[in-house]
CSV table of C-alpha atoms and ligand atoms in Angstrom, one decimal:
chain,number,residue,atom,x,y,z
V,1056,MET,CA,100.6,57.8,47.5
V,1057,ARG,CA,97.1,57.2,46.2
V,1058,LEU,CA,97.4,53.5,46.2
V,1059,GLU,CA,94.1,51.7,46.7
V,1060,THR,CA,94.3,48.4,48.5
V,1061,GLY,CA,92.1,45.4,48.1
V,1062,VAL,CA,90.4,46.7,45.0
V,1063,ALA,CA,88.2,44.0,43.4
V,1064,PRO,CA,89.6,42.8,40.0
V,1065,VAL,CA,88.0,44.1,36.8
V,1066,GLY,CA,88.5,41.8,33.9
V,1067,ASP,CA,92.2,40.9,33.5
V,1068,SER,CA,94.1,42.2,36.5
V,1069,ILE,CA,97.5,42.3,38.1
V,1070,GLU,CA,97.6,41.1,41.7
V,1071,VAL,CA,100.4,42.9,43.4
V,1072,ILE,CA,101.9,40.9,46.3
V,1073,ASP,CA,104.0,41.8,49.2
V,1074,PRO,CA,106.7,39.0,49.1
V,1075,ALA,CA,107.4,39.4,52.8
V,1076,THR,CA,103.9,38.6,53.9
V,1077,GLU,CA,102.3,37.0,50.8
V,1078,GLN,CA,99.4,39.6,51.3
V,1079,VAL,CA,97.8,41.3,48.3
V,1080,ILE,CA,98.9,44.9,48.2
V,1081,THR,CA,96.5,45.9,45.4
V,1082,ARG,CA,95.0,44.8,42.2
V,1083,LEU,CA,95.4,46.8,39.0
V,1084,PRO,CA,93.8,46.4,35.6
V,1085,SER,CA,96.3,44.6,33.3
V,1086,ALA,CA,97.0,46.6,30.2
V,1087,GLY,CA,96.4,45.0,26.8
V,1088,PRO,CA,97.8,45.6,23.3
V,1089,GLU,CA,95.3,48.4,22.7
V,1090,ASP,CA,96.6,50.2,25.8
V,1091,ALA,CA,100.2,49.9,24.5
V,1092,ASP,CA,99.0,51.3,21.2
V,1093,ARG,CA,97.4,54.2,22.9
V,1094,ALA,CA,100.5,55.0,25.0
V,1095,VAL,CA,102.6,54.9,21.8
V,1096,ALA,CA,100.2,57.2,20.1
V,1097,ARG,CA,100.4,59.7,23.0
V,1098,ALA,CA,104.2,59.5,23.0
V,1099,LYS,CA,104.4,59.9,19.2
V,1100,ALA,CA,102.1,62.9,19.3
V,1101,SER,CA,104.0,64.6,22.1
V,1102,PHE,CA,107.4,63.9,20.4
V,1103,LYS,CA,106.8,66.6,17.9
V,1104,THR,CA,106.7,69.3,20.6
V,1105,TRP,CA,109.1,67.7,23.2
V,1106,ARG,CA,112.0,67.5,20.8
V,1107,ASP,CA,111.7,71.2,20.1
V,1108,VAL,CA,111.5,72.3,23.7
V,1109,ALA,CA,114.6,74.5,24.3
V,1110,ALA,CA,117.4,72.5,25.8
V,1111,GLY,CA,117.5,74.7,28.9
V,1112,ASP,CA,113.7,74.2,29.5
V,1113,ARG,CA,114.0,70.4,29.1
V,1114,ALA,CA,116.8,70.5,31.6
V,1115,THR,CA,114.6,72.5,34.1
V,1116,LEU,CA,111.8,70.0,33.7
V,1117,LEU,CA,114.1,67.0,34.4
V,1118,ARG,CA,115.5,68.8,37.4
V,1119,ARG,CA,112.0,69.3,38.7
V,1120,VAL,CA,111.1,65.6,38.2
V,1121,GLY,CA,114.2,64.7,40.2
V,1122,ALA,CA,113.3,67.1,42.9
V,1123,ALA,CA,109.7,65.8,43.0
V,1124,VAL,CA,111.0,62.2,43.4
V,1125,GLU,CA,113.2,63.4,46.2
V,1126,ALA,CA,110.2,65.1,47.9
V,1127,HIS,CA,108.3,61.8,47.7
V,1128,ALA,CA,111.3,59.7,48.5
V,1129,THR,CA,110.1,58.2,51.8
V,1130,ASP,CA,106.7,57.2,50.3
V,1131,LEU,CA,108.3,55.8,47.1
V,1132,ALA,CA,110.8,53.8,49.1
V,1133,ARG,CA,108.2,52.3,51.4
V,1134,LEU,CA,106.2,51.3,48.4
V,1135,GLU,CA,109.3,49.8,46.6
V,1136,SER,CA,110.3,48.0,49.8
V,1137,ARG,CA,106.8,46.5,50.3
V,1138,ASN,CA,106.3,45.5,46.7
V,1139,ALA,CA,109.8,44.1,46.0
V,1140,GLY,CA,110.6,42.9,49.5
V,1141,LYS,CA,113.8,44.9,49.7
V,1142,PRO,CA,115.2,46.3,53.0
V,1143,ILE,CA,113.9,49.9,53.5
V,1144,GLY,CA,117.5,51.2,53.8
V,1145,ASP,CA,118.2,49.8,50.3
V,1146,ALA,CA,115.0,51.1,48.9
V,1147,LEU,CA,115.7,54.6,50.2
V,1148,GLY,CA,119.1,54.4,48.5
V,1149,GLU,CA,117.6,53.4,45.2
V,1150,ILE,CA,115.0,56.1,45.3
V,1151,GLY,CA,117.8,58.6,46.1
V,1152,MET,CA,119.5,57.3,43.0
V,1153,VAL,CA,116.4,57.8,40.9
V,1154,ALA,CA,116.3,61.5,41.9
V,1155,ALA,CA,120.0,61.9,41.3
V,1156,THR,CA,119.7,60.2,37.9
V,1157,PHE,CA,117.2,62.8,36.8
V,1158,ALA,CA,119.4,65.6,38.2
V,1159,TYR,CA,122.5,64.1,36.4
V,1160,TYR,CA,120.7,63.9,33.0
V,1161,ALA,CA,119.3,67.4,33.5
V,1162,GLY,CA,122.8,68.5,32.7
V,1163,ALA,CA,122.7,66.7,29.3
V,1164,PRO,CA,120.3,68.6,27.0
V,1165,GLU,CA,122.5,71.7,26.8
V,1166,ARG,CA,125.7,69.5,26.2
V,1167,LEU,CA,124.4,67.4,23.4
V,1168,THR,CA,126.5,68.9,20.7
V,1169,GLY,CA,127.9,67.7,17.4
V,1170,LYS,CA,131.1,68.3,15.6
V,1171,THR,CA,132.1,70.4,12.6
V,1172,ILE,CA,134.4,68.6,10.2
V,1173,PRO,CA,136.0,70.6,7.4
V,1174,VAL,CA,136.2,68.6,4.2
V,1175,PRO,CA,137.3,69.5,0.7
V,1176,GLY,CA,134.8,71.9,-0.9
V,1177,GLY,CA,132.8,72.4,2.3
V,1178,VAL,CA,132.1,71.4,5.9
V,1179,ASN,CA,130.2,68.6,7.6
V,1180,MET,CA,128.2,69.1,10.7
V,1181,THR,CA,127.0,66.3,13.0
V,1182,PHE,CA,123.9,66.4,15.1
V,1183,LYS,CA,122.7,64.1,17.9
V,1184,GLU,CA,119.1,63.8,17.0
V,1185,PRO,CA,116.4,62.2,19.3
V,1186,MET,CA,115.1,58.9,18.0
V,1187,GLY,CA,111.4,59.3,18.6
V,1188,VAL,CA,109.4,57.0,20.9
V,1189,VAL,CA,111.6,54.9,23.1
V,1190,ALA,CA,110.0,51.9,24.8
V,1191,LEU,CA,111.6,50.6,28.1
V,1192,ILE,CA,110.8,47.1,29.4
V,1193,THR,CA,112.1,46.7,33.0
V,1194,PRO,CA,112.5,43.9,35.6
V,1195,TRP,CA,111.3,43.5,39.1
V,1196,ASN,CA,114.6,43.5,41.0
V,1197,PHE,CA,115.4,47.3,41.0
V,1198,PRO,CA,112.1,48.5,39.6
V,1199,LEU,CA,112.3,52.3,39.7
V,1200,ALA,CA,116.1,52.6,39.7
V,1201,ILE,CA,116.5,50.7,36.5
V,1202,ALA,CA,113.5,52.5,34.9
V,1203,SER,CA,115.2,55.9,35.7
V,1204,TRP,CA,118.4,54.7,34.0
V,1205,GLY,CA,116.4,54.7,30.7
V,1206,VAL,CA,113.7,57.4,31.3
V,1207,ALA,CA,116.1,60.2,32.3
V,1208,PRO,CA,118.7,60.0,29.4
V,1209,ALA,CA,115.9,59.2,26.8
V,1210,LEU,CA,113.9,62.3,27.8
V,1211,ALA,CA,117.1,64.4,28.1
V,1212,ALA,CA,117.9,63.6,24.5
V,1213,GLY,CA,114.5,64.7,23.3
V,1214,ASN,CA,112.7,61.4,23.0
V,1215,THR,CA,109.4,60.5,24.5
V,1216,VAL,CA,109.0,57.3,26.5
V,1217,VAL,CA,106.7,54.4,27.1
V,1218,LEU,CA,107.7,52.3,30.1
V,1219,LYS,CA,106.4,48.8,30.7
V,1220,PRO,CA,107.4,47.8,34.3
V,1221,ALA,CA,107.4,44.2,35.4
V,1222,GLN,CA,103.9,43.2,36.4
V,1223,LEU,CA,105.3,41.9,39.8
V,1224,THR,CA,106.4,45.4,40.7
V,1225,PRO,CA,104.5,48.1,38.8
V,1226,LEU,CA,103.6,50.4,41.6
V,1227,THR,CA,106.6,52.9,41.8
V,1228,ALA,CA,106.6,53.3,38.0
V,1229,LEU,CA,102.9,54.3,38.1
V,1230,GLU,CA,103.8,56.7,40.9
V,1231,LEU,CA,106.6,58.2,38.9
V,1232,GLU,CA,104.3,58.9,36.0
V,1233,ARG,CA,102.0,60.8,38.3
V,1234,THR,CA,104.9,62.6,40.0
V,1235,ALA,CA,106.4,63.6,36.7
V,1236,LEU,CA,103.1,65.1,35.5
V,1237,GLU,CA,102.8,67.0,38.8
V,1238,ALA,CA,106.4,68.3,38.3
V,1239,GLY,CA,105.3,69.8,35.0
V,1240,LEU,CA,106.4,67.2,32.4
V,1241,PRO,CA,104.0,67.7,29.5
V,1242,GLU,CA,101.3,65.0,29.0
V,1243,GLY,CA,102.3,62.1,26.8
V,1244,VAL,CA,106.0,62.6,27.2
V,1245,PHE,CA,106.4,59.8,29.7
V,1246,ASN,CA,103.8,57.0,29.7
V,1247,VAL,CA,103.6,53.9,31.9
V,1248,VAL,CA,101.7,50.8,30.7
V,1249,ALA,CA,101.5,48.0,33.3
V,1250,GLY,CA,100.8,44.6,31.7
V,1251,GLN,CA,102.2,41.3,30.8
V,1252,GLY,CA,105.5,41.1,29.0
V,1253,SER,CA,104.3,38.6,26.4
V,1254,VAL,CA,101.4,40.9,25.6
V,1255,VAL,CA,102.3,44.6,26.2
V,1256,GLY,CA,106.0,44.0,25.9
V,1257,GLU,CA,105.8,42.2,22.6
V,1258,ARG,CA,103.4,44.8,21.2
V,1259,LEU,CA,105.9,47.6,22.0
V,1260,VAL,CA,108.7,45.6,20.4
V,1261,ASP,CA,106.6,45.1,17.2
V,1262,HIS,CA,105.1,48.6,17.1
V,1263,PRO,CA,106.1,50.4,13.9
V,1264,ASP,CA,106.1,53.8,15.8
V,1265,VAL,CA,108.5,52.7,18.5
V,1266,ALA,CA,112.1,53.6,17.4
V,1267,LYS,CA,114.0,52.0,20.1
V,1268,ILE,CA,113.7,49.3,22.8
V,1269,THR,CA,115.7,49.3,26.0
V,1270,PHE,CA,115.2,45.9,27.7
V,1271,THR,CA,116.5,45.0,31.1
V,1272,GLY,CA,115.8,41.4,32.2
V,1273,SER,CA,116.8,37.8,31.5
V,1274,THR,CA,119.1,36.8,28.7
V,1275,ALA,CA,116.5,34.3,27.4
V,1276,VAL,CA,113.8,37.1,27.0
V,1277,GLY,CA,116.5,39.5,25.7
V,1278,LYS,CA,117.3,37.2,22.9
V,1279,ARG,CA,113.7,36.9,21.9
V,1280,ILE,CA,113.2,40.6,22.0
V,1281,SER,CA,116.4,41.2,19.9
V,1282,ALA,CA,115.2,38.8,17.2
V,1283,ARG,CA,111.7,40.3,17.2
V,1284,ALA,CA,113.0,43.9,17.0
V,1285,ALA,CA,115.1,43.0,14.0
V,1286,ARG,CA,112.0,42.7,11.9
V,1287,THR,CA,111.6,46.5,12.1
V,1288,VAL,CA,115.3,47.2,12.5
V,1289,LYS,CA,114.7,48.8,15.8
V,1290,ARG,CA,117.6,50.1,17.9
V,1291,VAL,CA,118.0,47.8,20.9
V,1292,THR,CA,119.8,48.1,24.2
V,1293,LEU,CA,119.9,44.9,26.2
V,1294,GLU,CA,120.9,44.8,29.9
V,1295,LEU,CA,120.8,41.1,30.7
V,1296,GLY,CA,121.9,38.4,33.2
V,1297,GLY,CA,125.3,37.9,34.8
V,1298,LYS,CA,127.4,35.4,36.7
V,1299,SER,CA,130.1,37.7,38.0
V,1300,ALA,CA,133.3,36.7,39.7
V,1301,ASN,CA,134.7,38.1,42.9
V,1302,ILE,CA,138.4,37.2,42.7
V,1303,VAL,CA,140.3,37.2,46.0
V,1304,PHE,CA,144.1,36.9,45.6
V,1305,ALA,CA,146.3,35.7,48.5
V,1306,ASP,CA,147.9,39.1,48.7
V,1307,ALA,CA,144.5,40.8,49.3
V,1308,ASP,CA,143.3,42.4,52.5
V,1309,LEU,CA,141.5,39.2,53.3
V,1310,GLU,CA,139.3,40.6,56.1
V,1311,ARG,CA,138.1,43.5,53.9
V,1312,ALA,CA,137.4,41.1,51.0
V,1313,ALA,CA,135.5,38.7,53.2
V,1314,ALA,CA,133.6,41.4,55.0
V,1315,ALA,CA,132.4,42.8,51.6
V,1316,ALA,CA,131.6,39.5,49.9
V,1317,PRO,CA,128.2,38.8,51.6
V,1318,SER,CA,126.6,42.0,50.5
V,1319,ALA,CA,128.0,41.6,47.0
V,1320,VAL,CA,126.1,38.4,46.5
V,1321,PHE,CA,123.3,38.5,49.0
V,1322,GLY,CA,122.3,42.2,48.5
V,1323,ASN,CA,118.7,42.4,47.2
V,1324,ALA,CA,118.5,38.7,48.2
V,1325,GLY,CA,120.9,37.8,45.4
V,1326,GLN,CA,118.4,39.1,42.9
V,1327,ASP,CA,120.9,41.4,41.3
V,1328,CYS,CA,122.3,41.1,37.8
V,1329,CYS,CA,125.8,42.1,39.0
V,1330,ALA,CA,125.8,39.8,42.1
V,1331,ARG,CA,129.3,38.4,42.6
V,1332,SER,CA,127.9,34.9,42.8
V,1333,ARG,CA,131.2,33.1,42.0
V,1334,ILE,CA,133.8,33.8,44.7
V,1335,LEU,CA,137.2,32.7,43.4
V,1336,VAL,CA,139.7,32.4,46.2
V,1337,GLU,CA,143.5,31.7,45.8
V,1338,ARG,CA,143.9,28.2,47.2
V,1339,SER,CA,146.5,29.1,49.9
V,1340,VAL,CA,144.0,31.4,51.7
V,1341,MET,CA,140.9,29.4,51.0
V,1342,ASP,CA,140.4,28.1,54.6
V,1343,ASP,CA,141.0,31.5,56.2
V,1344,PHE,CA,138.7,33.2,53.7
V,1345,LEU,CA,135.9,30.6,54.3
V,1346,ASP,CA,136.1,31.0,58.1
V,1347,LEU,CA,135.7,34.8,57.7
V,1348,LEU,CA,132.9,34.5,55.1
V,1349,SER,CA,131.0,32.0,57.3
V,1350,THR,CA,131.1,34.3,60.2
V,1351,GLY,CA,129.7,37.2,58.0
V,1352,VAL,CA,127.0,35.0,56.6
V,1353,ALA,CA,125.9,33.7,60.0
V,1354,SER,CA,125.5,37.3,61.3
V,1355,MET,CA,123.4,38.6,58.3
V,1356,ARG,CA,120.1,40.0,59.4
V,1357,VAL,CA,117.3,38.5,57.3
V,1358,GLY,CA,113.7,39.5,57.9
V,1359,ASP,CA,111.1,42.3,57.9
V,1360,PRO,CA,112.1,44.7,55.0
V,1361,MET,CA,110.5,47.6,56.9
V,1362,ASP,CA,113.0,47.1,59.8
V,1363,GLU,CA,115.9,49.6,59.3
V,1364,THR,CA,118.4,47.0,60.6
V,1365,THR,CA,117.4,44.4,58.0
V,1366,GLU,CA,120.1,43.5,55.5
V,1367,MET,CA,118.2,40.9,53.4
V,1368,GLY,CA,114.5,40.5,52.6
V,1369,PRO,CA,112.6,37.6,50.9
V,1370,LEU,CA,112.7,36.4,47.3
V,1371,ILE,CA,110.1,37.8,44.9
V,1372,THR,CA,107.8,34.8,44.5
V,1373,ALA,CA,107.3,31.2,45.7
V,1374,GLU,CA,108.1,30.0,42.1
V,1375,HIS,CA,111.4,31.9,42.1
V,1376,ARG,CA,112.3,30.5,45.5
V,1377,SER,CA,111.8,27.0,44.2
V,1378,LYS,CA,114.0,27.7,41.2
V,1379,VAL,CA,116.7,29.1,43.6
V,1380,ALA,CA,116.4,26.1,45.9
V,1381,SER,CA,116.9,23.7,42.9
V,1382,PHE,CA,120.6,24.8,42.8
V,1383,LEU,CA,121.2,23.1,46.1
V,1384,ASP,CA,121.6,19.7,44.4
V,1385,ASP,CA,123.9,16.7,44.6
V,1386,ASP,CA,126.6,18.7,42.7
V,1387,THR,CA,127.0,21.2,45.6
V,1388,THR,CA,128.0,21.0,49.3
V,1389,VAL,CA,126.7,23.7,51.6
V,1390,VAL,CA,129.6,25.2,53.6
V,1391,ALA,CA,127.9,28.1,55.3
V,1392,ARG,CA,124.3,29.1,55.9
V,1393,GLY,CA,122.6,32.0,57.6
V,1394,THR,CA,119.1,32.1,58.9
V,1395,ALA,CA,115.7,33.3,57.6
V,1396,PRO,CA,112.2,33.6,58.9
V,1397,GLU,CA,109.9,30.6,58.6
V,1398,GLY,CA,107.1,32.3,56.7
V,1399,PRO,CA,104.7,33.5,55.5
V,1400,GLY,CA,106.9,35.2,53.0
V,1401,PHE,CA,109.2,33.8,50.3
V,1402,TRP,CA,112.3,33.4,52.6
V,1403,PHE,CA,115.6,31.8,51.7
V,1404,ALA,CA,118.6,31.8,54.0
V,1405,PRO,CA,121.9,33.2,52.6
V,1406,THR,CA,123.9,30.1,51.6
V,1407,VAL,CA,127.5,29.4,50.5
V,1408,VAL,CA,128.3,26.3,48.5
V,1409,THR,CA,131.3,24.6,47.0
V,1410,PRO,CA,130.8,22.5,43.8
V,1411,ASN,CA,131.3,18.8,43.9
V,1412,SER,CA,131.7,18.5,40.1
V,1413,PRO,CA,132.8,20.9,37.3
V,1414,GLY,CA,129.4,20.6,35.7
V,1415,ALA,CA,127.5,21.9,38.8
V,1416,ARG,CA,124.6,24.2,37.7
V,1417,ALA,CA,125.4,26.5,40.6
V,1418,VAL,CA,128.8,27.3,38.9
V,1419,ALA,CA,127.5,27.9,35.4
V,1420,GLU,CA,124.0,29.4,35.6
V,1421,GLU,CA,122.7,32.6,36.9
V,1422,ILE,CA,120.9,31.7,40.2
V,1423,PHE,CA,119.5,35.1,40.9
V,1424,GLY,CA,119.1,34.3,44.6
V,1425,PRO,CA,121.2,34.2,47.8
V,1426,ILE,CA,123.5,31.3,46.9
V,1427,ALA,CA,127.3,32.0,46.6
V,1428,CYS,CA,129.5,29.4,45.0
V,1429,VAL,CA,133.1,29.4,46.2
V,1430,LEU,CA,135.9,28.1,43.9
V,1431,PRO,CA,139.6,27.7,44.5
V,1432,PHE,CA,142.3,28.8,42.0
V,1433,ASP,CA,146.1,28.6,41.6
V,1434,GLY,CA,147.6,31.8,40.2
V,1435,GLU,CA,146.5,34.7,38.1
V,1436,ASP,CA,146.1,32.8,34.8
V,1437,GLU,CA,143.7,30.3,36.3
V,1438,ALA,CA,141.7,33.0,38.0
V,1439,ILE,CA,141.2,34.8,34.7
V,1440,SER,CA,140.4,31.6,32.9
V,1441,ILE,CA,137.7,30.5,35.5
V,1442,ALA,CA,136.3,34.0,35.7
V,1443,ASN,CA,135.9,34.2,31.9
V,1444,ASP,CA,134.5,30.7,31.6
V,1445,THR,CA,130.9,31.9,31.3
V,1446,ILE,CA,128.5,33.1,28.7
V,1447,TYR,CA,128.0,36.3,30.7
V,1448,GLY,CA,130.2,39.3,31.1
V,1449,LEU,CA,128.5,41.9,33.3
V,1450,SER,CA,130.7,42.8,36.2
V,1451,GLY,CA,133.3,41.5,38.7
V,1452,SER,CA,135.8,42.3,41.4
V,1453,ILE,CA,139.5,41.9,42.0
V,1454,TRP,CA,140.9,41.9,45.5
V,1455,THR,CA,144.7,42.3,45.7
V,1456,GLU,CA,147.2,44.7,47.2
V,1457,ASN,CA,149.3,44.5,44.0
V,1458,GLY,CA,148.3,47.5,41.7
V,1459,ALA,CA,149.9,46.1,38.6
V,1460,ARG,CA,148.2,42.8,39.0
V,1461,ALA,CA,144.8,44.5,39.6
V,1462,LEU,CA,145.1,46.3,36.3
V,1463,ARG,CA,146.4,43.3,34.4
V,1464,VAL,CA,143.5,41.1,35.6
V,1465,ALA,CA,141.0,43.9,35.0
V,1466,ARG,CA,142.2,44.2,31.4
V,1467,ALA,CA,142.0,40.4,30.9
V,1468,LEU,CA,138.5,39.9,32.2
V,1469,GLU,CA,135.7,39.8,29.7
V,1470,ALA,CA,133.2,42.0,31.6
V,1471,GLY,CA,131.8,45.5,31.2
V,1472,THR,CA,132.0,46.8,34.8
V,1473,LEU,CA,134.8,45.9,37.2
V,1474,SER,CA,136.0,47.1,40.6
V,1475,VAL,CA,139.3,46.7,42.4
V,1476,ASN,CA,139.2,46.2,46.2
V,1477,SER,CA,135.5,47.0,46.1
V,1478,ASN,CA,132.3,45.3,45.0
V,1479,TRP,CA,130.6,48.5,43.8
V,1480,SER,CA,129.4,48.4,40.1
V,1481,VAL,CA,126.9,51.1,39.6
V,1482,ARG,CA,127.6,54.8,39.6
V,1483,ILE,CA,125.3,57.4,37.9
V,1484,ALA,CA,128.3,59.1,36.3
V,1485,THR,CA,130.0,56.0,34.8
V,1486,PRO,CA,128.9,53.6,32.1
V,1487,TYR,CA,127.3,50.3,33.1
V,1488,GLY,CA,126.6,47.2,31.0
V,1489,GLY,CA,127.9,43.9,29.8
V,1490,PHE,CA,130.1,42.0,27.4
V,1491,LYS,CA,129.0,38.7,25.8
V,1492,GLN,CA,125.5,37.5,26.6
V,1493,SER,CA,125.1,40.1,29.4
V,1494,GLY,CA,123.9,42.6,26.8
V,1495,THR,CA,124.6,45.3,24.3
V,1496,GLY,CA,124.8,49.0,24.9
V,1497,ARG,CA,125.5,50.9,28.1
V,1498,ALA,CA,123.4,52.6,30.8
V,1499,LEU,CA,124.4,55.6,32.8
V,1500,GLY,CA,127.2,58.1,32.5
V,1501,PRO,CA,127.6,60.3,29.5
V,1502,ASP,CA,127.9,57.3,27.1
V,1503,ALA,CA,124.2,56.3,27.7
V,1504,LEU,CA,123.1,59.3,25.7
V,1505,ASP,CA,124.7,57.8,22.5
V,1506,TYR,CA,122.1,55.0,22.9
V,1507,TYR,CA,119.2,57.5,22.8
V,1508,THR,CA,120.3,59.6,19.9
V,1509,GLU,CA,120.9,59.1,16.1
V,1510,LEU,CA,124.0,60.6,14.7
V,1511,LYS,CA,123.1,62.9,11.7
V,1512,ASN,CA,125.8,64.2,9.3
V,1513,VAL,CA,125.0,67.3,7.2
V,1514,TYR,CA,127.4,68.4,4.4
V,1515,ILE,CA,127.3,72.0,3.2
V,1516,ALA,CA,129.1,72.9,0.0
V,1517,THR,CA,131.0,76.1,0.3
R,79,TAP,P1,112.4,38.8,32.6
R,79,TAP,O1,111.5,37.6,32.9
R,79,TAP,O2,113.2,38.7,31.4
R,79,TAP,O3,111.4,40.0,32.5
R,79,TAP,C1,111.9,41.4,32.3
R,79,TAP,C2,110.8,42.2,31.7
R,79,TAP,O4,110.5,41.7,30.4
R,79,TAP,C3,109.5,42.2,32.5
R,79,TAP,O5,108.9,43.5,32.4
R,79,TAP,C4,108.7,41.2,31.7
R,79,TAP,O6,107.3,41.4,31.8
R,79,TAP,C5,109.1,41.5,30.3
R,79,TAP,N1,108.9,40.4,29.3
R,79,TAP,C6,108.8,39.0,29.6
R,79,TAP,N2,108.6,38.4,28.5
R,79,TAP,C7,108.6,39.3,27.5
R,79,TAP,C8,108.4,39.2,26.0
R,79,TAP,N3,108.2,38.0,25.4
R,79,TAP,N4,108.4,40.3,25.3
R,79,TAP,C9,108.7,41.5,25.9
R,79,TAP,N5,108.8,41.7,27.2
R,79,TAP,C10,108.8,40.6,28.0
R,79,TAP,O7,113.4,39.1,33.8
R,79,TAP,P2,113.1,39.3,35.3
R,79,TAP,O8,112.9,37.9,35.8
R,79,TAP,O9,112.1,40.3,35.5
R,79,TAP,O10,114.5,39.9,35.8
R,79,TAP,C11,115.6,39.1,36.1
R,79,TAP,C12,116.6,39.1,35.1
R,79,TAP,O11,117.0,40.4,34.7
R,79,TAP,C13,117.9,38.4,35.5
R,79,TAP,O12,118.4,37.7,34.5
R,79,TAP,C14,118.8,39.6,35.8
R,79,TAP,O13,120.2,39.4,35.7
R,79,TAP,C15,118.4,40.6,34.7
R,79,TAP,N6,118.7,42.0,35.0
R,79,TAP,C16,119.7,42.6,34.4
R,79,TAP,C17,120.1,43.9,34.7
R,79,TAP,C18,121.2,44.5,34.0
R,79,TAP,S1,121.3,46.1,34.2
R,79,TAP,N7,122.0,43.9,33.2
R,79,TAP,C19,119.4,44.5,35.7
R,79,TAP,C20,118.4,43.9,36.4
R,79,TAP,C21,118.1,42.6,36.0
R,79,TAP,P3,106.4,40.6,32.9
R,79,TAP,O14,107.3,40.0,33.9
R,79,TAP,O15,105.7,41.8,33.5
R,79,TAP,O16,105.5,39.7,32.2
C-alpha cells in the first residue's frame, strides 16, 4: 500500500478517520465536478476499445484483477478494517469475496450470448450489448465488496466504469484502481473519483455521457438519485435499505436459531443492509429464546478490529452513533446488552430491545446499528403479516423444522433474498436485491449481467 499518512490538506480535502481510535489515517484531495467530468471522459474514450476486446481476453484481464486482489488481500483487508472499523477476520472474508467476484464474472464475457428467433419471412437475432459508461456510487459499510459487485459484471459485459466510493471509506477503492492497472486493465476502463456524494455523485447522475447508475446506499438518497436520473432516462439499479425479519417458529432448532441471531444483526456492528434487525419469535418459545439470545449477546467480543478474536467493531462516526442511540427511547425496553470499550472510538454495545408501543421507531425504521428488536407472534399468518409490515423488502430468515412451512412462508414474504435455517444472504453465484423500497434490480449471480447490458434485436429478411 502506498498510503501516505498525515498529509496536510490541499484545498478541499477528505479526512479519512479510523473509527476505532478517532485518529486521522490520511487526508485526500476531494474530487470536484470537473474531476468527475474527466473520469467520465476517460471512461467514454476507452469504451470504444474495451467493448471490442475479444471476450476471451476480457475474461483473462478480469481473472488477473481477481488474482491481483488476492495477492494483496492482507494489505487490502488491513486497510478496510482500519478505515471501516470492521474486524480483521470479516475484512479478510470481504476481500476474498472481491477476488472471487472478479473470478466469477471472468466467466461471463464468453457466455453473453443472444437468441435466434425464426419469424415469418426471416430471423431475429438478439445481442446483449454493453451500455457504455457505468457509474457506481457506493456506501461505507462494505466498501470494496459492494464496489466489486458492480465493477466486475459491468466490465465483463464490456462497459467502462467510474466508481465514486463513500468519502468516509475511499481507501480500498483507490487501491483497487491501482491494482487493476498493475494487473493489465487498460487505462480509463476503471476510474475512481473520491469526493462528496452531493457534488461528484450528483454530477455523475446528471452527466449526459453516463449510461447507467448503480447506487448502493440509503433509501432517501436512492429516491433522489432515481428522480434525478429520470431527467436523462438513465438506467438505474438501486440497492437500498432494509428492516429484515428473522422469524423463529416454535418448531425450530431453538439453540441454532439463537446462536445465529447475534451475528445476523450485530455483524458489521449492525451496519448491514440485510441485518435481521427484527427478530420475530413464536410466543410459546419467547422466554427460552430470549434467555439463549441474552447469553450470546453478553459473550460477544467487541473491541480492537485488528484483534483476530474480535466479533464486532465500532460504528462509523460519532454522528452515526448518536443516531443509533436515539432509538433507545421511551418506546423500547432493553432486555439484553453486551459490552463495548469506553473510547476513544465510536463504540456502541450490542443491544436487544422489546417495543413498548406499536409505533416504536425501533420497529419501523432502519437503525443501521447494533440494536435488535424482538417481537412475539402467534402463528404463521401473524408472522408473515408482521414481517411484511415495512416499506422495505431486502432479506429475511425463517427458522423451522417443517419444510412445507418454510417454503410457504418464504413464498409469502415480500423480500428479495431469504434463507431457511440460516441467516446467510449473499453468495456470489446467486442474485441479491430487494422488493419494495429496498431497491430495483439485482446484484450478483448471472442475473446481474442483465442490468449491465442492453438487449438489441436485429431482424434479417430472408
Ligand atoms: P448514503 O448516505 O445514501 O450514501 C451512499 C453513497 O451515496 C455515498 O457514496 C454518498 O456519498 C453518496 N451520496 C450521498 N448523497 C448523494 C447525492 N445527493 N447524489 C449522489 N450520491 C450521493 O448511504 P450510507 O450511509 O453510505 O449507507 C448506508 C445505507 O446504505 C443504509 O441504508 C443501507 O441499508 C444501505 N445499503 C444497502 C445495501 C444493499 S446491497 N441493499 C448495501 C449496503 C448499504 P458521500 O457519503 O461520500 O457523500
